[in-house]
Amino acid sequence: MASPETIPVSDAPLDSRAEATRRRVLDVAARLFRERGYAGVSLRAIAAAAGLKAGSLYYHFDSKEALVVEILDEGIRAVHEAVEQAVSALPADADGATLLETAIRAHLESLLRLSDYTSANVRVFGQAPEPVRRRSLAVRRAYDACWDALLAEAQARGAIRADADLRAARLLLLGALNASLEWFEPRRGGVEALAARYADLLWHGLAPRPAAA
Amino acid sequence: MASPETIPVSDAPLDSRAEATRRRVLDVAARLFRERGYAGVSLRAIAAAAGLKAGSLYYHFDSKEALVVEILDEGIRAVHEAVEQAVSALPADADGATLLETAIRAHLESLLRLSDYTSANVRVFGQAPEPVRRRSLAVRRAYDACWDALLAEAQARGAIRADADLRAARLLLLGALNASLEWFEPRRGGVEALAARYADLLWHGLAPRPAAA
DNA sequence: AATTCTGCCTAACGTTCGTTAGATGGCAAG
DNA sequence: CTTGCCATCTAACGAACGTTAGGCAGAATT
């Protein structure tokens, strides 16, 4: 805590060299975890990719588990933030379809922009040691709850049929969106186009427009 | 090859003890790979779970990589077979919606029934060593092609709108279905119910029935 | 100028890894 | 009863693993 007489403005300068190294380590570790899984990446490989020696990682992180927890949480947190921010930027009276498409677009855009962190989530979470999963669960649940609220709101605004099972809808929707991490290539049409196509497919379905009874 | 004078009926008795052990090893290995990833599972752990010692695995498999390739291929192959079989059992004049729902049901049912093998696919393939991925690619591509043909046929029969991007549809659909491996619990409603809900959501979409212009 | 702190390094620990070679007991064929 | 294969075991190999302890140079503080 700062002494009473110091300027209380900010503690900004406390990051510098260490903070940059930390970020670099997280970035390369996220990429490696995505490519080879949790157990498939050694601390020596992470250190080497970040221009360090293995032992030095312990200056920045308590353990391999602590490192991966930070990557997992960061991935979810960033996407959660992007979705919340995009939705709250909508006019208060936006219709349900717009709400839905905005959330889908924000999820996809941040998911694919931070693909190393978010892929690590999709690929690594399920096979990480149990303490890692336990420590990372709260952040995931919070994001699920965000989508449950979002779908409920869209339904209230008439964009989702009344008989839809919202939990099933959430699982289908997020499953479909997250799977794009496995095949998306920016060259073959951008995120914008993908988001538009997916939002359309998910909202209108595969059936032809009339959808005769 | 049997000598000319032996009864040519069948070569059935050539499997016995060894074949049973092989299957047991594959089963426990699939479960372990699903739970801990490729690098997270040691041959000693697999052997112990199958009631063997590590060295004995080499009597049945050439290497750890060969073992996992077999598991990956088996998972895809079984689902592929189930879908082809279910579709070909339909009357030749079945409508597109029936075709679609049948394929979705067959995929989900076999996916979740053989969940250790299929989960190993979803979770392990992306982070397996490159030789493993290369050797397992053909089987995956064949299944993708199966769905491309299936969706094209459904579109020809009028169950999918003419403007739909079939590649995007396939990726969305399979992504959504496969994601169910991560959360499905048989207690909370069976596979049948899930297949019906998912087929409905994917075909009709989230939008209310009229889907006003 | 002297001192403290920061960020990283070297070296080593005990353990576990995939894999191999050779031995061994049981079961089946002669 | 003997022979030989079949399925598994034991023991060991070098390499790599996560983690720790202690050292060391340069920057920051006094």
PDB file of C-alpha atoms in Angstrom, chain B residues 2 11 13 28 30-32 46 52 56 75 86 102 107 113 122-123 126 132 136 151 166 183 189 210-211:
ATOM      1  CA  ALA B   2      -5.070 -72.414 -46.046  1.00  0.00           C
ATOM      2  CA  ASP B  11     -10.316 -68.441 -40.853  1.00  0.00           C
ATOM      3  CA  PRO B  13     -10.197 -69.379 -35.069  1.00  0.00           C
ATOM      4  CA  VAL B  28      -8.677 -48.500 -21.850  1.00  0.00           C
ATOM      5  CA  ALA B  30      -9.104 -44.656 -25.670  1.00  0.00           C
ATOM      6  CA  ARG B  31     -10.528 -43.712 -22.291  1.00  0.00           C
ATOM      7  CA  LEU B  32      -7.177 -42.534 -20.968  1.00  0.00           C
ATOM      8  CA  ILE B  46      -2.295 -48.020 -20.369  1.00  0.00           C
ATOM      9  CA  LEU B  52      -0.324 -55.818 -18.321  1.00  0.00           C
ATOM     10  CA  SER B  56       3.986 -56.357 -23.270  1.00  0.00           C
ATOM     11  CA  GLY B  75     -13.679 -43.886 -33.837  1.00  0.00           C
ATOM     12  CA  ALA B  86     -28.749 -45.668 -41.350  1.00  0.00           C
ATOM     13  CA  THR B 102     -31.614 -39.746 -39.841  1.00  0.00           C
ATOM     14  CA  HIS B 107     -24.043 -39.620 -35.950  1.00  0.00           C
ATOM     15  CA  ARG B 113     -22.108 -44.682 -27.633  1.00  0.00           C
ATOM     16  CA  VAL B 122     -12.047 -34.650 -31.057  1.00  0.00           C
ATOM     17  CA  ARG B 123      -9.593 -34.033 -28.245  1.00  0.00           C
ATOM     18  CA  GLY B 126      -5.260 -31.848 -33.043  1.00  0.00           C
ATOM     19  CA  VAL B 132      -0.152 -39.553 -36.300  1.00  0.00           C
ATOM     20  CA  SER B 136      -5.227 -40.585 -39.698  1.00  0.00           C
ATOM     21  CA  LEU B 151     -25.982 -32.429 -47.556  1.00  0.00           C
ATOM     22  CA  LEU B 166     -22.836 -26.463 -47.827  1.00  0.00           C
ATOM     23  CA  TRP B 183     -21.273 -32.212 -21.810  1.00  0.00           C
ATOM     24  CA  GLY B 189     -32.460 -37.128 -21.276  1.00  0.00           C
ATOM     25  CA  PRO B 210     -43.409 -17.405 -39.171  1.00  0.00           C
ATOM     26  CA  ALA B 211     -39.900 -15.895 -39.504  1.00  0.00           C
TER      27      ALA B 211
END
